[in-house]
mmCIF file of C-alpha atoms in Angstrom:
data_model
loop_
_atom_site.group_PDB
_atom_site.id
_atom_site.type_symbol
_atom_site.label_atom_id
_atom_site.label_comp_id
_atom_site.label_asym_id
_atom_site.label_seq_id
_atom_site.Cartn_x
_atom_site.Cartn_y
_atom_site.Cartn_z
ATOM 1 C CA MET A 1 244.792 101.723 73.268
ATOM 2 C CA ARG A 2 241.979 100.878 70.867
ATOM 3 C CA VAL A 3 240.388 103.936 69.233
ATOM 4 C CA LEU A 4 237.176 104.078 67.177
ATOM 5 C CA PHE A 5 236.473 107.242 65.162
ATOM 6 C CA LEU A 6 232.809 107.816 64.291
ATOM 7 C CA ALA A 7 232.767 110.082 61.243
ATOM 8 C CA TRP A 8 230.201 111.229 58.697
ATOM 9 C CA ARG A 9 232.669 110.745 55.815
ATOM 10 C CA ASP A 10 236.132 109.273 55.420
ATOM 11 C CA VAL A 11 239.089 110.468 53.388
ATOM 12 C CA GLU A 12 238.006 108.554 50.248
ATOM 13 C CA HIS A 13 234.427 109.837 50.281
ATOM 14 C CA PRO A 14 233.723 111.892 47.120
ATOM 15 C CA GLU A 15 232.801 114.872 49.345
ATOM 16 C CA ALA A 16 235.807 114.536 51.666
ATOM 17 C CA GLY A 17 237.449 117.733 52.852
ATOM 18 C CA GLY A 18 239.775 119.051 55.512
ATOM 19 C CA SER A 19 238.011 117.344 58.421
ATOM 20 C CA GLU A 20 238.354 113.916 56.818
ATOM 21 C CA ARG A 21 242.020 114.478 56.017
ATOM 22 C CA TYR A 22 242.619 115.593 59.598
ATOM 23 C CA VAL A 23 241.041 112.407 60.985
ATOM 24 C CA GLN A 24 243.021 110.201 58.593
ATOM 25 C CA ALA A 25 246.310 111.907 59.483
ATOM 26 C CA ILE A 26 245.655 111.607 63.226
ATOM 27 C CA ALA A 27 244.627 107.959 62.818
ATOM 28 C CA GLU A 28 247.778 107.094 60.854
ATOM 29 C CA SER A 29 249.966 108.786 63.454
ATOM 30 C CA LEU A 30 248.221 107.004 66.340
ATOM 31 C CA ILE A 31 248.863 103.668 64.625
ATOM 32 C CA ALA A 32 252.529 104.616 64.251
ATOM 33 C CA ARG A 33 252.572 105.070 68.036
ATOM 34 C CA GLY A 34 251.259 101.559 68.604
ATOM 35 C CA HIS A 35 247.513 102.132 68.923
ATOM 36 C CA GLU A 36 244.772 100.160 67.159
ATOM 37 C CA VAL A 37 242.526 102.499 65.158
ATOM 38 C CA THR A 38 239.310 102.075 63.167
ATOM 39 C CA VAL A 39 237.365 104.766 61.311
ATOM 40 C CA ARG A 40 233.621 104.143 60.930
ATOM 41 C CA SER A 41 231.818 106.287 58.333
ATOM 42 C CA ALA A 42 229.102 106.360 55.663
ATOM 43 C CA ARG A 43 229.348 104.137 52.608
ATOM 44 C CA PRO A 44 228.899 106.035 49.335
ATOM 45 C CA ARG A 45 228.302 104.107 46.136
ATOM 46 C CA GLY A 46 231.419 102.417 44.797
ATOM 47 C CA LEU A 47 233.371 102.116 48.042
ATOM 48 C CA PRO A 48 233.797 98.776 49.881
ATOM 49 C CA ARG A 49 232.294 98.061 53.286
ATOM 50 C CA ARG A 50 235.740 97.376 54.711
ATOM 51 C CA ASP A 51 239.021 98.872 53.649
ATOM 52 C CA THR A 52 242.520 99.667 54.862
ATOM 53 C CA ILE A 53 243.999 103.060 53.974
ATOM 54 C CA ASN A 54 247.644 103.621 54.891
ATOM 55 C CA GLY A 55 247.328 101.125 57.716
ATOM 56 C CA VAL A 56 244.041 102.514 59.071
ATOM 57 C CA ALA A 57 241.080 100.108 59.182
ATOM 58 C CA HIS A 58 237.910 101.597 57.697
ATOM 59 C CA GLU A 59 234.327 100.387 58.091
ATOM 60 C CA ARG A 60 231.511 101.901 56.034
ATOM 61 C CA ALA A 61 227.760 101.580 56.497
ATOM 62 C CA GLY A 62 224.749 103.806 55.955
ATOM 63 C CA GLY A 63 224.136 106.837 53.805
ATOM 64 C CA ARG A 64 224.079 110.567 54.503
ATOM 65 C CA LEU A 65 221.657 110.127 57.428
ATOM 66 C CA GLY A 66 221.757 106.396 58.165
ATOM 67 C CA VAL A 67 225.419 106.617 59.120
ATOM 68 C CA PHE A 68 224.492 108.231 62.447
ATOM 69 C CA PRO A 69 222.249 105.569 64.038
ATOM 70 C CA ARG A 70 224.465 102.839 62.591
ATOM 71 C CA GLY A 71 227.533 104.512 64.058
ATOM 72 C CA PHE A 72 225.872 104.850 67.462
ATOM 73 C CA LEU A 73 224.929 101.150 67.471
ATOM 74 C CA ARG A 74 228.471 100.257 66.409
ATOM 75 C CA ALA A 75 229.828 102.239 69.366
ATOM 76 C CA MET A 76 227.425 100.431 71.720
ATOM 77 C CA ARG A 77 228.911 97.092 70.656
ATOM 78 C CA GLU A 78 232.469 98.208 71.385
ATOM 79 C CA GLU A 79 234.174 97.130 74.578
ATOM 80 C CA ARG A 80 234.280 99.737 77.320
ATOM 81 C CA SER A 81 238.067 99.831 77.008
ATOM 82 C CA THR A 82 237.781 101.411 73.535
ATOM 83 C CA ALA A 83 238.222 105.164 73.275
ATOM 84 C CA LEU A 84 235.488 106.662 71.084
ATOM 85 C CA VAL A 85 235.997 109.809 68.989
ATOM 86 C CA ASP A 86 232.717 111.439 67.935
ATOM 87 C CA VAL A 87 233.603 113.533 64.868
ATOM 88 C CA ILE A 88 230.871 116.183 64.890
ATOM 89 C CA ASN A 89 230.384 117.736 61.453
ATOM 90 C CA GLY A 90 227.210 119.537 62.435
ATOM 91 C CA VAL A 91 225.340 116.382 63.508
ATOM 92 C CA PRO A 92 226.684 114.356 66.468
ATOM 93 C CA PHE A 93 226.744 110.575 66.753
ATOM 94 C CA ALA A 94 225.831 111.245 70.407
ATOM 95 C CA ALA A 95 228.372 108.700 71.664
ATOM 96 C CA GLY A 96 228.778 110.841 74.770
ATOM 97 C CA PHE A 97 225.424 109.579 76.042
ATOM 98 C CA LEU A 98 226.765 106.011 76.317
ATOM 99 C CA PRO A 99 227.352 105.371 80.043
ATOM 100 C CA GLY A 100 230.850 104.725 81.312
ATOM 101 C CA ARG A 101 232.537 105.234 77.934
ATOM 102 C CA SER A 102 235.684 107.212 77.141
ATOM 103 C CA VAL A 103 234.550 109.705 74.491
ATOM 104 C CA VAL A 104 236.307 112.644 72.847
ATOM 105 C CA ALA A 105 234.274 114.997 70.659
ATOM 106 C CA LEU A 106 236.187 116.316 67.636
ATOM 107 C CA VAL A 107 234.626 119.489 66.207
ATOM 108 C CA HIS A 108 236.252 121.439 63.378
ATOM 109 C CA HIS A 109 233.833 124.339 63.472
ATOM 110 C CA VAL A 110 230.261 125.404 64.161
ATOM 111 C CA HIS A 111 227.965 125.191 61.124
ATOM 112 C CA LYS A 112 225.355 127.840 61.955
ATOM 113 C CA THR A 113 225.994 129.800 58.734
ATOM 114 C CA GLN A 114 226.093 126.650 56.609
ATOM 115 C CA TRP A 115 222.704 125.332 57.742
ATOM 116 C CA LYS A 116 221.056 128.484 56.399
ATOM 117 C CA LEU A 117 222.970 128.372 53.112
ATOM 118 C CA ILE A 118 222.584 124.680 52.314
ATOM 119 C CA TYR A 119 219.233 123.799 53.908
ATOM 120 C CA PRO A 120 217.014 126.888 54.156
ATOM 121 C CA GLY A 121 213.784 126.063 55.969
ATOM 122 C CA PRO A 122 212.856 123.159 58.298
ATOM 123 C CA LYS A 123 215.832 120.922 57.438
ATOM 124 C CA GLY A 124 218.259 123.679 58.339
ATOM 125 C CA HIS A 125 216.413 124.432 61.583
ATOM 126 C CA LEU A 126 216.566 120.754 62.554
ATOM 127 C CA GLY A 127 220.267 120.551 61.724
ATOM 128 C CA TRP A 128 221.018 123.638 63.788
ATOM 129 C CA PHE A 129 218.990 122.194 66.692
ATOM 130 C CA LEU A 130 221.051 118.993 66.614
ATOM 131 C CA GLU A 131 224.298 120.949 66.502
ATOM 132 C CA SER A 132 223.454 123.679 69.001
ATOM 133 C CA TRP A 133 221.405 121.683 71.527
ATOM 134 C CA LEU A 134 222.070 117.941 71.239
ATOM 135 C CA ALA A 135 225.805 118.013 70.474
ATOM 136 C CA PRO A 136 226.889 120.137 73.488
ATOM 137 C CA ARG A 137 224.827 117.962 75.819
ATOM 138 C CA SER A 138 226.271 114.728 74.462
ATOM 139 C CA ALA A 139 229.795 116.097 75.049
ATOM 140 C CA ARG A 140 229.110 117.738 78.415
ATOM 141 C CA ARG A 141 230.933 115.120 80.517
ATOM 142 C CA HIS A 142 233.728 114.539 78.020
ATOM 143 C CA ARG A 143 236.750 116.204 76.473
ATOM 144 C CA VAL A 144 236.583 118.106 73.215
ATOM 145 C CA VAL A 145 239.178 118.758 70.502
ATOM 146 C CA THR A 146 238.914 121.562 67.967
ATOM 147 C CA VAL A 147 241.378 123.062 65.491
ATOM 148 C CA SER A 148 241.417 126.794 66.236
ATOM 149 C CA GLU A 149 240.798 129.323 68.985
ATOM 150 C CA ALA A 150 238.005 130.781 66.847
ATOM 151 C CA SER A 151 236.202 127.429 66.874
ATOM 152 C CA ARG A 152 236.850 127.123 70.591
ATOM 153 C CA ARG A 153 235.085 130.434 71.233
ATOM 154 C CA ASP A 154 232.145 129.370 69.066
ATOM 155 C CA LEU A 155 231.852 126.093 70.979
ATOM 156 C CA VAL A 156 231.876 127.857 74.345
ATOM 157 C CA GLN A 157 229.037 130.077 73.121
ATOM 158 C CA LEU A 158 227.048 126.918 72.323
ATOM 159 C CA GLY A 159 227.495 125.632 75.864
ATOM 160 C CA TYR A 160 230.600 123.451 75.639
ATOM 161 C CA ARG A 161 232.748 123.698 78.769
ATOM 162 C CA ASP A 162 235.814 125.778 78.019
ATOM 163 C CA GLU A 163 238.061 123.908 80.457
ATOM 164 C CA ARG A 164 237.391 120.653 78.592
ATOM 165 C CA ILE A 165 238.316 121.990 75.143
ATOM 166 C CA THR A 166 241.795 121.462 73.681
ATOM 167 C CA VAL A 167 242.958 123.122 70.460
ATOM 168 C CA VAL A 168 244.987 120.770 68.238
ATOM 169 C CA ARG A 169 245.793 122.809 65.155
ATOM 170 C CA ASN A 170 245.615 121.587 61.602
ATOM 171 C CA SER A 171 248.657 121.064 59.411
ATOM 172 C CA ALA A 172 249.260 119.733 55.926
ATOM 173 C CA PRO A 173 251.557 116.878 54.877
ATOM 174 C CA GLY A 174 254.734 117.931 53.116
ATOM 175 C CA PRO A 175 254.567 118.452 49.329
ATOM 176 C CA CYS A 176 255.518 115.609 47.003
ATOM 177 C CA GLN A 177 259.250 115.312 46.440
ATOM 178 C CA ARG A 178 259.963 116.130 42.812
ATOM 179 C CA ASP A 179 261.839 118.549 40.621
ATOM 180 C CA ALA A 180 261.015 122.207 41.154
ATOM 181 C CA GLY A 181 258.144 123.447 39.013
ATOM 182 C CA PRO A 182 258.233 126.353 36.590
ATOM 183 C CA ALA A 183 258.207 129.964 37.729
ATOM 184 C CA LYS A 184 254.953 131.348 39.094
ATOM 185 C CA ASP A 185 252.554 133.202 36.844
ATOM 186 C CA PRO A 186 251.915 136.573 38.554
ATOM 187 C CA MET A 187 248.433 136.759 36.997
ATOM 188 C CA ARG A 188 247.275 133.304 38.053
ATOM 189 C CA LEU A 189 244.771 132.931 40.903
ATOM 190 C CA VAL A 190 243.685 129.642 42.461
ATOM 191 C CA VAL A 191 240.790 128.360 44.556
ATOM 192 C CA LEU A 192 241.020 124.997 46.337
ATOM 193 C CA ALA A 193 237.596 124.028 47.663
ATOM 194 C CA ARG A 194 234.663 121.700 47.580
ATOM 195 C CA LEU A 195 232.179 123.333 45.245
ATOM 196 C CA VAL A 196 229.344 123.773 47.728
ATOM 197 C CA PRO A 197 227.436 126.930 48.700
ATOM 198 C CA HIS A 198 229.243 127.907 51.903
ATOM 199 C CA LYS A 199 232.625 127.944 50.141
ATOM 200 C CA GLN A 200 231.297 130.937 48.143
ATOM 201 C CA VAL A 201 233.456 130.207 45.095
ATOM 202 C CA HIS A 202 231.176 132.544 43.132
ATOM 203 C CA HIS A 203 232.923 135.419 44.953
ATOM 204 C CA ALA A 204 236.151 134.383 43.222
ATOM 205 C CA LEU A 205 234.359 134.401 39.861
ATOM 206 C CA LEU A 206 232.966 137.871 40.526
ATOM 207 C CA THR A 207 236.452 139.051 41.493
ATOM 208 C CA VAL A 208 237.894 137.833 38.191
ATOM 209 C CA GLN A 209 235.029 139.395 36.244
ATOM 210 C CA GLN A 210 235.553 142.803 37.874
ATOM 211 C CA LEU A 211 239.346 142.746 37.503
ATOM 212 C CA ALA A 212 239.570 141.302 33.991
ATOM 213 C CA PRO A 213 239.452 144.678 32.154
ATOM 214 C CA GLY A 214 242.483 145.958 34.054
ATOM 215 C CA PHE A 215 244.408 142.662 34.016
ATOM 216 C CA PRO A 216 244.137 141.125 30.522
ATOM 217 C CA ALA A 217 246.250 138.069 31.432
ATOM 218 C CA LEU A 218 244.333 137.242 34.641
ATOM 219 C CA THR A 219 243.260 133.579 35.042
ATOM 220 C CA LEU A 220 241.693 131.449 37.766
ATOM 221 C CA ASP A 221 242.182 127.743 38.510
ATOM 222 C CA VAL A 222 239.331 126.134 40.463
ATOM 223 C CA VAL A 223 240.455 122.840 42.003
ATOM 224 C CA GLY A 224 237.731 120.713 43.585
ATOM 225 C CA ASP A 225 234.287 119.340 42.868
ATOM 226 C CA GLY A 226 230.803 119.372 44.354
ATOM 227 C CA TRP A 227 227.127 119.823 43.608
ATOM 228 C CA SER A 228 227.551 123.535 42.818
ATOM 229 C CA ARG A 229 229.985 122.914 39.965
ATOM 230 C CA SER A 230 227.512 123.115 37.077
ATOM 231 C CA ALA A 231 226.011 126.331 38.460
ATOM 232 C CA LEU A 232 229.479 127.867 38.843
ATOM 233 C CA GLU A 233 230.460 126.871 35.300
ATOM 234 C CA ALA A 234 227.251 128.460 34.014
ATOM 235 C CA MET A 235 227.984 131.588 36.039
ATOM 236 C CA ALA A 236 231.473 131.843 34.525
ATOM 237 C CA ARG A 237 229.913 131.698 31.051
ATOM 238 C CA ASP A 238 227.283 134.293 31.952
ATOM 239 C CA LEU A 239 229.983 136.619 33.316
ATOM 240 C CA GLY A 240 231.994 136.230 30.125
ATOM 241 C CA ILE A 241 235.042 134.829 31.922
ATOM 242 C CA ASP A 242 234.783 131.137 31.007
ATOM 243 C CA GLU A 243 237.977 131.350 28.937
ATOM 244 C CA ARG A 244 239.812 132.710 31.978
ATOM 245 C CA VAL A 245 238.571 130.070 34.440
ATOM 246 C CA ASN A 246 239.711 126.444 34.441
ATOM 247 C CA PHE A 247 237.529 124.045 36.450
ATOM 248 C CA HIS A 248 239.843 121.122 37.183
ATOM 249 C CA GLY A 249 237.447 119.019 39.273
ATOM 250 C CA GLN A 250 238.941 116.412 41.597
ATOM 251 C CA VAL A 251 242.655 115.982 40.937
ATOM 252 C CA THR A 252 245.522 113.910 42.288
ATOM 253 C CA GLU A 253 247.847 115.351 44.911
ATOM 254 C CA ALA A 254 250.596 115.710 42.300
ATOM 255 C CA GLU A 255 248.264 117.560 39.914
ATOM 256 C CA LYS A 256 247.091 119.854 42.696
ATOM 257 C CA GLU A 257 250.671 120.693 43.573
ATOM 258 C CA ARG A 258 251.479 121.485 39.954
ATOM 259 C CA VAL A 259 248.625 124.001 39.944
ATOM 260 C CA LEU A 260 249.964 125.558 43.156
ATOM 261 C CA ASP A 261 253.460 125.714 41.681
ATOM 262 C CA HIS A 262 252.142 128.088 39.012
ATOM 263 C CA ALA A 263 249.764 130.136 41.170
ATOM 264 C CA ALA A 264 250.545 133.577 42.554
ATOM 265 C CA LEU A 265 247.591 134.023 44.932
ATOM 266 C CA MET A 266 244.893 131.881 46.495
ATOM 267 C CA LEU A 267 241.401 133.277 47.020
ATOM 268 C CA MET A 268 239.589 131.830 50.054
ATOM 269 C CA PRO A 269 236.078 133.342 50.086
ATOM 270 C CA SER A 270 234.574 130.654 52.356
ATOM 271 C CA ALA A 271 231.822 131.744 54.748
ATOM 272 C CA LYS A 272 233.046 129.454 57.543
ATOM 273 C CA GLU A 273 236.231 127.503 58.263
ATOM 274 C CA GLY A 274 237.471 125.717 61.355
ATOM 275 C CA TRP A 275 241.025 126.286 60.176
ATOM 276 C CA GLY A 276 241.331 126.240 56.393
ATOM 277 C CA LEU A 277 243.739 123.421 55.555
ATOM 278 C CA VAL A 278 244.047 124.537 51.936
ATOM 279 C CA VAL A 279 245.588 127.809 53.154
ATOM 280 C CA THR A 280 248.403 125.796 54.718
ATOM 281 C CA GLU A 281 248.742 123.661 51.585
ATOM 282 C CA ALA A 282 249.044 126.771 49.437
ATOM 283 C CA GLY A 283 251.583 128.159 51.873
ATOM 284 C CA GLN A 284 253.787 125.119 51.333
ATOM 285 C CA HIS A 285 254.131 126.350 47.750
ATOM 286 C CA ALA A 286 254.766 129.969 48.773
ATOM 287 C CA VAL A 287 251.261 130.987 47.731
ATOM 288 C CA PRO A 288 249.713 133.577 50.080
ATOM 289 C CA SER A 289 245.946 133.651 50.607
ATOM 290 C CA ILE A 290 243.212 136.270 50.729
ATOM 291 C CA GLY A 291 240.244 135.265 52.883
ATOM 292 C CA TYR A 292 237.315 136.535 54.896
ATOM 293 C CA ARG A 293 237.952 137.577 58.487
ATOM 294 C CA SER A 294 234.390 136.571 59.412
ATOM 295 C CA SER A 295 235.025 132.914 58.515
ATOM 296 C CA GLY A 296 236.574 132.265 61.920
ATOM 297 C CA GLY A 297 239.516 129.886 61.513
ATOM 298 C CA LEU A 298 241.111 131.871 58.683
ATOM 299 C CA LYS A 299 242.092 134.479 61.267
ATOM 300 C CA GLU A 300 244.603 131.875 62.473
ATOM 301 C CA SER A 301 245.591 130.030 59.295
ATOM 302 C CA ILE A 302 246.214 133.419 57.605
ATOM 303 C CA ARG A 303 248.437 135.839 59.495
ATOM 304 C CA ASP A 304 247.039 139.112 58.233
ATOM 305 C CA GLY A 305 249.737 141.340 56.777
ATOM 306 C CA VAL A 306 252.330 138.555 57.038
ATOM 307 C CA THR A 307 251.256 135.366 55.218
ATOM 308 C CA GLY A 308 248.264 136.848 53.414
ATOM 309 C CA TRP A 309 245.338 139.249 53.684
ATOM 310 C CA LEU A 310 242.078 139.196 55.654
ATOM 311 C CA VAL A 311 239.163 141.155 54.217
ATOM 312 C CA ASP A 312 235.619 141.945 55.329
ATOM 313 C CA SER A 313 233.527 142.015 52.149
ATOM 314 C CA LEU A 314 233.394 141.028 48.493
ATOM 315 C CA GLU A 315 234.232 144.610 47.556
ATOM 316 C CA GLU A 316 237.344 144.480 49.740
ATOM 317 C CA LEU A 317 238.264 141.081 48.286
ATOM 318 C CA VAL A 318 238.240 142.603 44.802
ATOM 319 C CA LEU A 319 240.233 145.683 45.838
ATOM 320 C CA THR A 320 242.804 143.679 47.817
ATOM 321 C CA THR A 321 243.291 141.197 44.979
ATOM 322 C CA ALA A 322 243.855 144.073 42.552
ATOM 323 C CA SER A 323 246.371 145.689 44.901
ATOM 324 C CA ALA A 324 248.246 142.405 45.314
ATOM 325 C CA LEU A 325 248.374 141.776 41.570
ATOM 326 C CA ARG A 326 249.984 145.192 41.122
ATOM 327 C CA ASP A 327 252.670 144.387 43.717
ATOM 328 C CA PRO A 328 254.318 141.028 42.900
ATOM 329 C CA ALA A 329 257.189 141.758 45.294
ATOM 330 C CA GLU A 330 254.744 141.949 48.214
ATOM 331 C CA VAL A 331 253.011 138.784 47.043
ATOM 332 C CA SER A 332 256.382 137.033 46.989
ATOM 333 C CA ARG A 333 257.254 138.301 50.474
ATOM 334 C CA ARG A 334 254.003 137.052 51.969
ATOM 335 C CA GLY A 335 254.290 133.811 50.019
ATOM 336 C CA HIS A 336 257.655 133.036 51.581
ATOM 337 C CA ALA A 337 256.247 133.894 55.014
ATOM 338 C CA ALA A 338 253.329 131.534 54.330
ATOM 339 C CA LYS A 339 255.789 128.773 53.467
ATOM 340 C CA ALA A 340 257.653 129.310 56.739
ATOM 341 C CA TYR A 341 254.371 129.232 58.689
ATOM 342 C CA ALA A 342 253.333 125.980 56.980
ATOM 343 C CA ALA A 343 256.669 124.437 57.961
ATOM 344 C CA GLU A 344 256.124 125.587 61.547
ATOM 345 C CA LEU A 345 252.724 123.877 61.637
ATOM 346 C CA GLU A 346 254.064 120.708 60.031
ATOM 347 C CA GLY A 347 256.677 120.472 62.768
ATOM 348 C CA SER A 348 254.128 120.679 65.610
ATOM 349 C CA ASP A 349 253.334 117.516 67.608
ATOM 350 C CA ARG A 350 249.600 117.498 67.004
ATOM 351 C CA VAL A 351 249.259 113.721 67.341
ATOM 352 C CA GLY A 352 250.995 113.913 70.722
ATOM 353 C CA GLU A 353 248.501 116.564 71.799
ATOM 354 C CA PHE A 354 245.580 114.466 70.546
ATOM 355 C CA GLU A 355 246.940 111.356 72.245
ATOM 356 C CA THR A 356 247.219 113.277 75.527
ATOM 357 C CA VAL A 357 243.528 114.201 75.310
ATOM 358 C CA LEU A 358 242.581 110.566 74.632
ATOM 359 C CA ARG A 359 244.615 109.311 77.582
ATOM 360 C CA SER A 360 243.212 112.010 79.856
ATOM 361 C CA GLU A 361 239.641 111.074 78.926
ATOM 362 C CA PHE A 362 240.418 107.358 79.256
ATOM 363 C CA THR A 363 241.982 107.822 82.701
ATOM 364 C CA GLY A 364 239.177 110.097 83.866
ATOM 365 C CA ARG A 365 236.486 107.543 82.972
ATOM 366 C CA ARG A 366 238.195 104.880 85.081
ATOM 367 C CA ARG A 367 238.513 106.805 88.303
#
């Protein structure tokens, strides 16, 4: 089968996150099963128009907005025998409107909260219209994949047909094979995130600021980059915690894993997650996470009371972090449970589940 993914960004885009890594992993696994796969996405400055990443063909054209009409036209030129995957990160490519085509919509999560945070005003209203009105209609006759039951419920509320939605959960690749790292620092917190408003990394900074007097050795590693970085660095200085916070920026996989080897706890204050891949990555290193229940997908990537903690407010985030720091034995227990859960997810046949959806859509179009 030939498969064309239409995506806003690819895995090498400077703003790539969990959705892009999910698509790349699925694409690589489909190729391993004998399929021909291409990922079509935007072309940021410095990246070639055509590329091959771990066997996956990549095409890039268009910018932040131009990628969508270009992607739609690219899909129009494809043969009808090609299975199209419309990766909907808020804005759809609307491939589902192409007549007689096999189309699967891939939606990590609904962005309602993010539109208000990132684009207050008319831009945000337009984005929410495209996501809440256009996207469900473009996918109405087709199958849909999402990564959590929480996202599934959100999609049904938007008008997606529940019987056409399949949950194919996220998982992280295994850690790099190397010598074991040093012992964990019980006073070391970590955040893995793109530094953008809806990730709410400032909640982690406020947590450190409030806990610092009672925990003199407390530190925070912030791994990731984004347009909010300079504002967050300024905030750390204003809060008087800049010597406790290390902004690493974008790092290699090996560097990221070294940070996780040292960390005791991960803070996940994101406003919205489809799953929260970084929770699973932290779990691979026996690092439990504290996240917001209201984010959606974290209710599934974090097993509350087992692999981490779910909280309902910034105040509760601060109190729960303090309680965990005072109980390293409990942190260790939940960390080992998080590692077992990550291994369970890694062993799941998600590509088989995704392939089944593709074949079902392909067969259904040809009846």
